[in-house]
Short mmCIF file of C-alpha atoms (C1' of nucleotides) in Angstrom, two decimals:
data_model
loop_
_atom_site.label_atom_id
_atom_site.label_comp_id
_atom_site.label_asym_id
_atom_site.label_seq_id
_atom_site.Cartn_x
_atom_site.Cartn_y
_atom_site.Cartn_z
CA MET A 727 4.22 -0.65 2.34
CA ILE A 728 0.80 -1.09 3.79
CA PHE A 729 0.01 2.48 4.72
CA THR A 730 0.97 5.78 3.21
CA THR A 731 2.31 8.84 4.95
CA LYS A 732 -1.24 10.03 5.44
CA ALA A 733 -1.68 7.43 8.15
CA GLU A 734 1.78 8.02 9.51
CA TYR A 735 1.51 11.80 9.73
CA GLY A 736 -2.11 11.70 10.76
CA VAL A 737 -1.49 9.41 13.69
CA ARG A 738 1.57 11.38 14.72
CA LEU A 739 -0.60 14.47 14.69
CA LEU A 740 -3.21 12.80 16.84
CA VAL A 741 -0.57 11.73 19.32
CA GLU A 742 0.66 15.28 19.59
CA LEU A 743 -2.85 16.49 20.25
CA GLY A 744 -3.32 13.69 22.73
CA ARG A 745 -0.43 14.93 24.85
CA GLN A 746 -2.20 18.24 25.47
CA GLU A 747 -5.45 16.58 26.30
CA ARG A 748 -8.23 19.16 26.00
CA SER A 749 -6.16 22.22 26.66
CA ALA A 750 -6.08 25.23 24.39
CA PRO A 751 -6.09 24.38 20.69
CA VAL A 752 -2.72 23.65 19.12
CA SER A 753 -1.81 25.19 15.80
CA LEU A 754 -0.58 23.06 12.95
CA LYS A 755 2.52 25.18 12.71
CA VAL A 756 3.65 24.08 16.14
CA ILE A 757 2.99 20.44 15.35
CA ALA A 758 4.66 20.65 11.98
CA GLU A 759 7.79 22.00 13.57
CA ALA A 760 7.75 19.55 16.44
CA GLU A 761 7.40 16.56 14.15
CA ALA A 762 9.34 18.02 11.25
CA LEU A 763 6.48 17.60 8.81
CA PRO A 764 5.43 19.86 5.91
CA LEU A 765 2.77 22.28 7.13
CA ALA A 766 0.79 22.54 3.91
CA TYR A 767 0.53 18.80 3.68
CA LEU A 768 -0.57 18.51 7.29
CA GLU A 769 -3.40 20.88 6.58
CA ARG A 770 -4.87 18.46 4.11
CA ILE A 771 -4.39 15.53 6.42
CA VAL A 772 -6.01 17.13 9.42
CA ALA A 773 -9.00 17.94 7.24
CA LEU A 774 -9.61 14.20 6.92
CA LEU A 775 -9.56 13.80 10.68
CA LYS A 776 -11.91 16.69 11.13
CA ARG A 777 -14.41 15.37 8.63
CA ALA A 778 -14.39 12.10 10.57
CA GLY A 779 -15.19 13.98 13.76
CA LEU A 780 -12.00 12.99 15.54
CA VAL A 781 -10.72 16.51 15.82
CA GLU A 782 -12.17 19.97 16.39
CA SER A 783 -10.87 23.23 15.05
CA THR A 784 -11.10 26.86 16.01
CA ARG A 785 -10.25 29.39 13.36
CA GLY A 786 -8.58 32.72 13.53
CA ALA A 787 -5.71 33.91 15.64
CA HIS A 788 -4.67 31.59 18.44
CA GLY A 789 -6.81 28.95 16.86
CA GLY A 790 -5.83 25.39 16.13
CA TYR A 791 -6.96 21.86 16.69
CA ARG A 792 -7.80 19.61 19.60
CA LEU A 793 -9.24 16.18 20.06
CA ALA A 794 -12.99 15.97 19.78
CA ARG A 795 -13.10 13.41 22.59
CA PRO A 796 -10.76 11.87 25.16
CA ALA A 797 -7.80 9.98 23.71
CA ALA A 798 -8.90 6.81 25.45
CA GLU A 799 -12.08 6.83 23.37
CA ILE A 800 -10.37 7.19 20.01
CA ARG A 801 -9.74 3.83 18.43
CA MET A 802 -7.16 3.61 15.72
CA ASP A 803 -9.41 1.87 13.25
CA ASP A 804 -11.47 5.04 13.12
CA ALA A 805 -8.37 7.12 12.64
CA VAL A 806 -6.87 4.99 9.91
CA LEU A 807 -10.19 4.63 8.17
CA ALA A 808 -10.50 8.39 8.08
CA LEU A 809 -6.96 8.82 6.82
CA GLU A 810 -6.55 6.01 4.33
CA GLY A 811 -10.05 5.04 3.44
CA VAL A 812 -11.12 1.42 3.56
CA VAL A 813 -8.30 -0.89 4.51
CA ALA A 814 -8.47 -3.89 2.21
CA PRO A 815 -5.72 -6.33 1.34
CA MET A 816 -6.57 -6.34 -2.36
CA SER A 817 -8.35 -4.09 -4.80
CA CYS A 818 -10.93 -6.81 -5.39
CA PHE A 819 -12.15 -6.47 -1.83
CA VAL A 820 -15.29 -4.44 -1.61
CA ASP A 821 -17.05 -3.98 1.64
CA ASP A 822 -20.70 -3.96 0.83
CA ARG A 823 -22.53 -2.56 3.77
CA VAL A 824 -25.84 -4.10 2.84
CA ASP A 825 -25.25 -7.28 4.74
CA GLY A 826 -22.03 -6.23 6.36
CA ARG A 827 -19.97 -8.87 4.63
CA VAL A 828 -16.74 -8.30 2.86
CA LEU A 829 -16.53 -10.07 -0.41
CA CYS A 830 -14.22 -10.57 -3.29
CA SER A 831 -15.35 -9.41 -6.69
CA HIS A 832 -13.61 -12.32 -8.35
CA LEU A 833 -16.40 -14.53 -7.14
CA ASP A 834 -18.58 -13.80 -10.11
CA ASP A 835 -16.01 -14.02 -12.83
CA GLY A 836 -16.95 -17.40 -14.08
CA HIS A 837 -14.71 -20.22 -12.95
CA HIS A 838 -14.10 -21.68 -9.53
CA GLY A 839 -14.12 -19.11 -6.74
CA CYS A 840 -11.12 -16.98 -6.05
CA GLY A 841 -8.69 -19.27 -4.27
CA THR A 842 -7.07 -16.45 -2.38
CA ARG A 843 -10.13 -15.16 -0.62
CA LEU A 844 -9.60 -17.08 2.58
CA LEU A 845 -6.10 -15.69 2.85
CA TRP A 846 -6.98 -12.06 2.31
CA MET A 847 -9.85 -12.28 4.74
CA ARG A 848 -7.55 -13.54 7.43
CA VAL A 849 -5.03 -10.84 6.70
CA GLN A 850 -7.61 -8.12 6.77
CA GLY A 851 -8.95 -9.52 10.00
CA GLY A 852 -5.51 -9.31 11.52
CA VAL A 853 -5.05 -5.71 10.51
CA VAL A 854 -8.48 -4.49 11.53
CA ASP A 855 -8.15 -6.29 14.82
CA ALA A 856 -4.83 -4.70 15.60
CA LEU A 857 -6.20 -1.28 14.75
CA ARG A 858 -9.38 -1.66 16.72
CA ARG A 859 -7.80 -2.78 19.93
CA THR A 860 -5.38 0.13 20.00
CA THR A 861 -6.49 3.46 21.43
CA LEU A 862 -4.87 6.82 20.98
CA GLN A 863 -4.27 6.93 24.72
CA GLU A 864 -2.05 3.88 24.48
CA LEU A 865 0.07 5.53 21.83
CA VAL A 866 0.37 8.68 23.86
CA ASP A 867 1.52 6.72 26.91
CA PHE A 868 3.85 4.64 24.81
CA ALA A 869 5.45 7.66 23.21
CA ALA A 870 5.86 9.31 26.60
CA ARG A 871 8.00 6.57 28.11
CA GLU A 872 9.97 6.00 24.94
CA PRO A 873 13.64 5.39 25.50
CA GLN A 874 15.52 8.34 24.16
CA ILE A 875 18.26 7.05 21.91
CA ALA A 876 20.37 10.18 21.88
CA ALA A 877 20.24 13.95 21.81
CA PRO A 878 16.71 14.04 23.13
CA VAL A 879 16.17 17.72 22.76
CA ALA A 880 16.54 19.74 19.67
CA GLU A 881 20.04 20.46 18.65
CA ASP A 882 18.72 21.74 15.36
CA GLY A 883 16.44 24.33 16.87
CA ARG A 884 13.26 22.27 16.79
CA LEU A 885 11.13 22.37 19.87
CA PRO A 886 9.45 19.33 21.31
CA LEU A 887 5.87 20.17 22.07
CA ARG A 888 6.35 19.14 25.62
CA VAL A 889 9.24 17.63 27.42
CA ALA A 890 7.48 14.73 29.03
CA MET B 1349 -4.54 -1.73 -0.88
CA ILE B 1350 -2.13 -3.73 1.13
CA PHE B 1351 -0.83 -6.12 -1.51
CA THR B 1352 -0.26 -5.75 -5.21
CA THR B 1353 -1.30 -8.08 -7.97
CA LYS B 1354 2.00 -9.88 -7.59
CA ALA B 1355 0.71 -11.45 -4.41
CA GLU B 1356 -2.72 -11.98 -5.84
CA TYR B 1357 -1.57 -13.63 -9.06
CA GLY B 1358 1.25 -15.47 -7.38
CA VAL B 1359 -0.98 -17.07 -4.80
CA ARG B 1360 -3.57 -17.90 -7.43
CA LEU B 1361 -0.83 -19.58 -9.39
CA LEU B 1362 0.27 -21.57 -6.38
CA VAL B 1363 -3.28 -22.69 -5.76
CA GLU B 1364 -3.55 -23.92 -9.33
CA LEU B 1365 -0.34 -25.86 -8.94
CA GLY B 1366 -1.60 -27.18 -5.63
CA ARG B 1367 -4.62 -28.77 -7.25
CA GLN B 1368 -2.39 -30.98 -9.42
CA GLU B 1369 -0.24 -31.95 -6.51
CA ARG B 1370 2.99 -33.41 -7.86
CA SER B 1371 1.70 -34.56 -11.21
CA ALA B 1372 3.28 -33.61 -14.50
CA PRO B 1373 4.44 -30.02 -14.69
CA VAL B 1374 1.84 -27.45 -15.68
CA SER B 1375 2.66 -24.81 -18.25
CA LEU B 1376 2.08 -21.16 -17.53
CA LYS B 1377 -0.05 -20.91 -20.62
CA VAL B 1378 -2.63 -23.27 -19.19
CA ILE B 1379 -2.70 -21.42 -15.89
CA ALA B 1380 -2.87 -18.05 -17.57
CA GLU B 1381 -5.92 -19.13 -19.54
CA ALA B 1382 -7.59 -20.79 -16.59
CA GLU B 1383 -7.20 -17.75 -14.38
CA ALA B 1384 -7.49 -15.19 -17.14
CA LEU B 1385 -4.15 -13.62 -16.33
CA PRO B 1386 -1.55 -12.14 -18.69
CA LEU B 1387 1.00 -14.80 -19.56
CA ALA B 1388 4.03 -12.54 -19.89
CA TYR B 1389 3.36 -11.04 -16.50
CA LEU B 1390 2.94 -14.45 -14.91
CA GLU B 1391 6.36 -15.42 -16.17
CA ARG B 1392 7.95 -12.72 -14.11
CA ILE B 1393 5.90 -13.58 -11.07
CA VAL B 1394 6.65 -17.27 -11.13
CA ALA B 1395 10.33 -16.41 -11.30
CA LEU B 1396 10.01 -14.94 -7.82
CA LEU B 1397 8.47 -18.13 -6.52
CA LYS B 1398 11.15 -20.20 -8.11
CA ARG B 1399 13.96 -18.14 -6.65
CA ALA B 1400 12.39 -18.66 -3.24
CA GLY B 1401 12.39 -22.41 -3.79
CA LEU B 1402 8.63 -22.79 -3.63
CA VAL B 1403 8.30 -24.01 -7.18
CA GLU B 1404 10.31 -26.15 -9.58
CA SER B 1405 10.50 -25.81 -13.31
CA THR B 1406 11.30 -28.07 -16.23
CA ARG B 1407 12.19 -26.39 -19.47
CA GLY B 1408 11.48 -27.30 -23.04
CA ALA B 1409 8.45 -28.87 -24.62
CA HIS B 1410 5.89 -30.25 -22.21
CA GLY B 1411 7.71 -28.43 -19.46
CA GLY B 1412 6.19 -26.24 -16.86
CA TYR B 1413 6.04 -25.74 -13.11
CA ARG B 1414 5.12 -27.74 -10.07
CA LEU B 1415 5.34 -27.26 -6.33
CA ALA B 1416 8.73 -27.92 -4.84
CA ARG B 1417 7.12 -29.51 -1.79
CA PRO B 1418 3.67 -30.61 -0.61
CA ALA B 1419 1.08 -27.86 -0.40
CA ALA B 1420 0.59 -28.52 3.29
CA GLU B 1421 4.19 -27.52 3.92
CA ILE B 1422 4.02 -24.22 2.09
CA ARG B 1423 3.16 -21.39 4.45
CA MET B 1424 1.80 -18.22 2.98
CA ASP B 1425 4.25 -15.98 4.74
CA ASP B 1426 6.97 -17.56 2.63
CA ALA B 1427 4.94 -17.09 -0.50
CA VAL B 1428 4.06 -13.47 0.14
CA LEU B 1429 7.57 -12.67 1.25
CA ALA B 1430 8.86 -14.05 -2.04
CA LEU B 1431 6.29 -12.15 -4.05
CA GLU B 1432 6.10 -8.80 -2.34
CA GLY B 1433 9.31 -8.55 -0.42
CA VAL B 1434 9.27 -7.60 3.23
CA VAL B 1435 5.81 -6.82 4.50
CA ALA B 1436 6.04 -3.68 6.58
CA PRO B 1437 3.26 -1.29 7.49
CA MET B 1438 5.38 1.77 6.86
CA SER B 1439 8.45 2.68 4.86
CA CYS B 1440 10.28 3.52 8.06
CA PHE B 1441 10.13 -0.08 9.17
CA VAL B 1442 13.34 -1.90 8.60
CA ASP B 1443 13.78 -5.42 9.75
CA ASP B 1444 17.33 -5.69 10.94
CA ARG B 1445 18.20 -9.32 11.21
CA VAL B 1446 21.07 -8.79 13.59
CA ASP B 1447 18.98 -9.10 16.70
CA GLY B 1448 15.79 -10.09 14.95
CA ARG B 1449 13.92 -7.00 16.02
CA VAL B 1450 11.92 -4.79 13.80
CA LEU B 1451 12.52 -1.17 14.40
CA CYS B 1452 11.45 2.20 13.24
CA SER B 1453 14.02 4.49 11.71
CA HIS B 1454 12.31 7.51 13.21
CA LEU B 1455 13.76 6.54 16.55
CA ASP B 1456 16.98 8.36 15.93
CA ASP B 1457 15.62 11.58 14.50
CA GLY B 1458 16.02 13.69 17.56
CA HIS B 1459 12.85 14.25 19.52
CA HIS B 1460 10.68 11.89 21.49
CA GLY B 1461 10.36 8.46 19.92
CA CYS B 1462 8.01 7.82 17.06
CA GLY B 1463 4.59 7.71 18.66
CA THR B 1464 3.19 5.41 16.04
CA ARG B 1465 5.59 2.55 16.49
CA LEU B 1466 3.43 0.54 18.84
CA LEU B 1467 0.58 0.71 16.38
CA TRP B 1468 2.52 -0.37 13.33
CA MET B 1469 4.12 -3.20 15.20
CA ARG B 1470 0.74 -4.54 16.20
CA VAL B 1471 -0.54 -4.23 12.65
CA GLN B 1472 2.46 -5.97 11.22
CA GLY B 1473 2.09 -8.68 13.81
CA GLY B 1474 -1.50 -9.21 12.75
CA VAL B 1475 -0.58 -9.56 9.11
CA VAL B 1476 2.41 -11.82 9.59
CA ASP B 1477 0.42 -13.99 11.93
CA ALA B 1478 -2.42 -14.41 9.49
CA LEU B 1479 0.02 -15.29 6.73
CA ARG B 1480 2.02 -17.74 8.76
CA ARG B 1481 -0.88 -19.76 10.02
CA THR B 1482 -2.28 -20.28 6.53
CA THR B 1483 -0.94 -23.07 4.35
CA LEU B 1484 -1.33 -23.49 0.64
CA GLN B 1485 -3.24 -26.69 1.28
CA GLU B 1486 -5.93 -24.78 3.11
CA LEU B 1487 -6.40 -22.47 0.17
CA VAL B 1488 -6.60 -25.37 -2.25
CA ASP B 1489 -9.27 -27.05 -0.14
CA PHE B 1490 -11.12 -23.81 0.32
CA ALA B 1491 -11.16 -23.08 -3.38
CA ALA B 1492 -12.35 -26.60 -4.13
CA ARG B 1493 -15.54 -26.37 -2.10
CA GLU B 1494 -16.28 -22.80 -3.11
CA PRO B 1495 -19.93 -22.12 -3.68
CA GLN B 1496 -20.39 -21.36 -7.34
CA ILE B 1497 -22.38 -18.19 -7.62
CA ALA B 1498 -23.54 -18.63 -11.17
CA ALA B 1499 -22.49 -19.91 -14.57
CA PRO B 1500 -19.80 -22.10 -13.05
CA VAL B 1501 -18.22 -23.17 -16.28
CA ALA B 1502 -16.87 -20.99 -18.97
CA GLU B 1503 -19.44 -19.36 -21.11
CA ASP B 1504 -16.70 -17.26 -22.61
CA GLY B 1505 -14.61 -20.19 -23.75
CA ARG B 1506 -12.22 -20.25 -20.81
CA LEU B 1507 -11.44 -23.63 -19.36
CA PRO B 1508 -11.22 -24.29 -15.65
CA LEU B 1509 -8.08 -26.24 -14.92
CA ARG B 1510 -10.07 -28.91 -13.28
CA VAL B 1511 -13.76 -29.30 -12.68
CA ALA B 1512 -13.50 -30.73 -9.18
"C1'" DC C 1327 14.03 -29.14 -36.90
"C1'" DT C 1328 10.48 -27.39 -34.98
"C1'" DA C 1329 6.94 -26.46 -31.70
"C1'" DA C 1330 6.33 -25.74 -27.01
"C1'" DC C 1331 8.14 -24.35 -23.22
"C1'" DT C 1332 11.08 -21.56 -19.71
"C1'" DC C 1333 13.98 -17.58 -19.08
"C1'" DC C 1334 15.51 -12.66 -19.31
"C1'" DG C 1335 15.87 -7.70 -19.82
"C1'" DA C 1336 14.33 -3.48 -21.86
"C1'" DC C 1337 10.58 -0.68 -22.46
"C1'" DC C 1338 6.11 1.78 -21.76
"C1'" DT C 1339 1.87 3.92 -19.75
"C1'" DC C 1340 -0.94 5.34 -16.25
"C1'" DG C 1341 -2.51 6.45 -11.52
"C1'" DT C 1342 -1.20 7.55 -7.00
"C1'" DT C 1343 1.83 9.74 -3.57
"C1'" DG C 1344 3.61 13.37 -1.56
"C1'" DG C 1345 4.09 17.67 -2.02
"C1'" DT C 1346 3.75 23.03 -3.26
"C1'" DA C 1347 1.42 27.55 -4.47
"C1'" DG C 1348 -1.74 30.80 -3.82
"C1'" DG C 1349 -5.24 32.43 -2.17
"C1'" DA C 1350 -9.68 33.09 0.45
"C1'" DT C 1351 -11.87 33.43 5.16
"C1'" DT C 1352 -12.12 33.91 10.19
"C1'" DC C 1353 -10.73 35.51 14.33
"C1'" DG C 1354 -7.93 37.90 18.43
"C1'" DC C 1355 -5.46 41.94 19.51
"C1'" DT C 1356 -4.13 46.58 19.66
"C1'" DA D 397 -10.21 49.58 11.80
"C1'" DG D 398 -6.65 46.81 10.59
"C1'" DC D 399 -2.85 43.47 11.06
"C1'" DG D 400 -1.34 38.98 11.74
"C1'" DA D 401 -2.19 34.38 12.90
"C1'" DA D 402 -4.59 30.81 11.99
"C1'" DT D 403 -7.91 27.56 9.40
"C1'" DC D 404 -9.70 26.41 4.96
"C1'" DC D 405 -9.84 25.28 -0.13
"C1'" DT D 406 -8.55 24.31 -4.90
"C1'" DA D 407 -5.41 23.71 -8.38
"C1'" DC D 408 -1.13 22.23 -9.84
"C1'" DC D 409 3.08 19.33 -10.25
"C1'" DA D 410 7.19 15.92 -10.19
"C1'" DA D 411 8.49 11.39 -9.23
"C1'" DC D 412 7.69 6.77 -8.62
"C1'" DG D 413 5.83 2.28 -8.75
"C1'" DA D 414 2.40 -0.77 -10.54
"C1'" DG D 415 1.06 -3.47 -14.12
"C1'" DG D 416 1.98 -5.03 -18.26
"C1'" DT D 417 4.12 -5.63 -23.19
"C1'" DC D 418 7.77 -7.01 -26.48
"C1'" DG D 419 11.37 -9.41 -28.48
"C1'" DG D 420 14.38 -12.54 -28.16
"C1'" DA D 421 17.53 -16.31 -26.45
"C1'" DG D 422 18.11 -20.94 -24.38
"C1'" DT D 423 16.03 -25.98 -23.84
"C1'" DT D 424 13.81 -29.99 -24.72
"C1'" DA D 425 10.26 -33.73 -26.47
"C1'" DG D 426 8.55 -35.63 -30.63
#
DNA sequence: CTAACTCCGACCTCGTTGGTAGGATTCGCT
DNA sequence: AGCGAATCCTACCAACGAGGTCGGAGTTAG
């Protein structure tokens, strides 16, 4: 699998926040129940988003989180970067920010250059591209008009954050 | 990291085979030394390529491996599929071959559909696309005209498979 | 017959993933 | 003032997969 649950849960969390665009802050407890995710784990994940400036928090009673800026201005490459760290196809890919190029550390290991570099660069390009051209707003809209397969609302007592 | 060393080593191995297009079979030992990879581990990796029909083997003395078809006809999506198994961005992605669609298992978990599906589908599309439009031949050519950073030939006693 | 190979399965070690536990701290409310 | 709801923070932990080793058995040219 390419991404871990950090990305999965983190993006889900962002989508939930995106539905309540800029209203009162939403507590993690509510989100955890709505998405059926472990609260304690979510706490650690949302910390990543906060450090990246994608999310704001207010502490104390009736506190919670909300988006730091409109969903349309949150690109998913920022989100995933914050959640997963650098997205690279192989461990030998280091992004050296000096000249902005991504290079493969196998280059300097003696023999002919790493024959796989071209491939991994294309793959990484594909991923980064897909992430960058997707905004949180799109995901929110997409989730909203999702076809409901069955039993749309909570037969197990869970509450959707919002019905539509 | 997106891919494991299986993909890395496996593709490297294919590139090495690609350089000797259809000559006598090359033994793993030679490749292992040329690429500085563990022989025993390579054995298991090449088995994956063989099962996928990308590589042929001849046993016994002076045996070894060679490409089952011309490098230009080997697409990297086949290679990576053989090496890594299905490439999916998340564990919830199952590719059900009945109708050819890729779907997310979170769809049937009650509430509103998985808000992240659109994103992961785009990402997967980007990866698969990059893999499919890259042939082994391209990698062989690319590796051949690699700029040598320094000390091109073996100061540590390792032999390049071919000087080029 | 033996050296050089491919083939195969069991085993092992280490780091990461995905959590949990337990507590501070900060605030609204009464 | 004080309680409860929330964010914050660190430490801990079990399970799993990644990456690799080992030992051997089957095959074949010289």
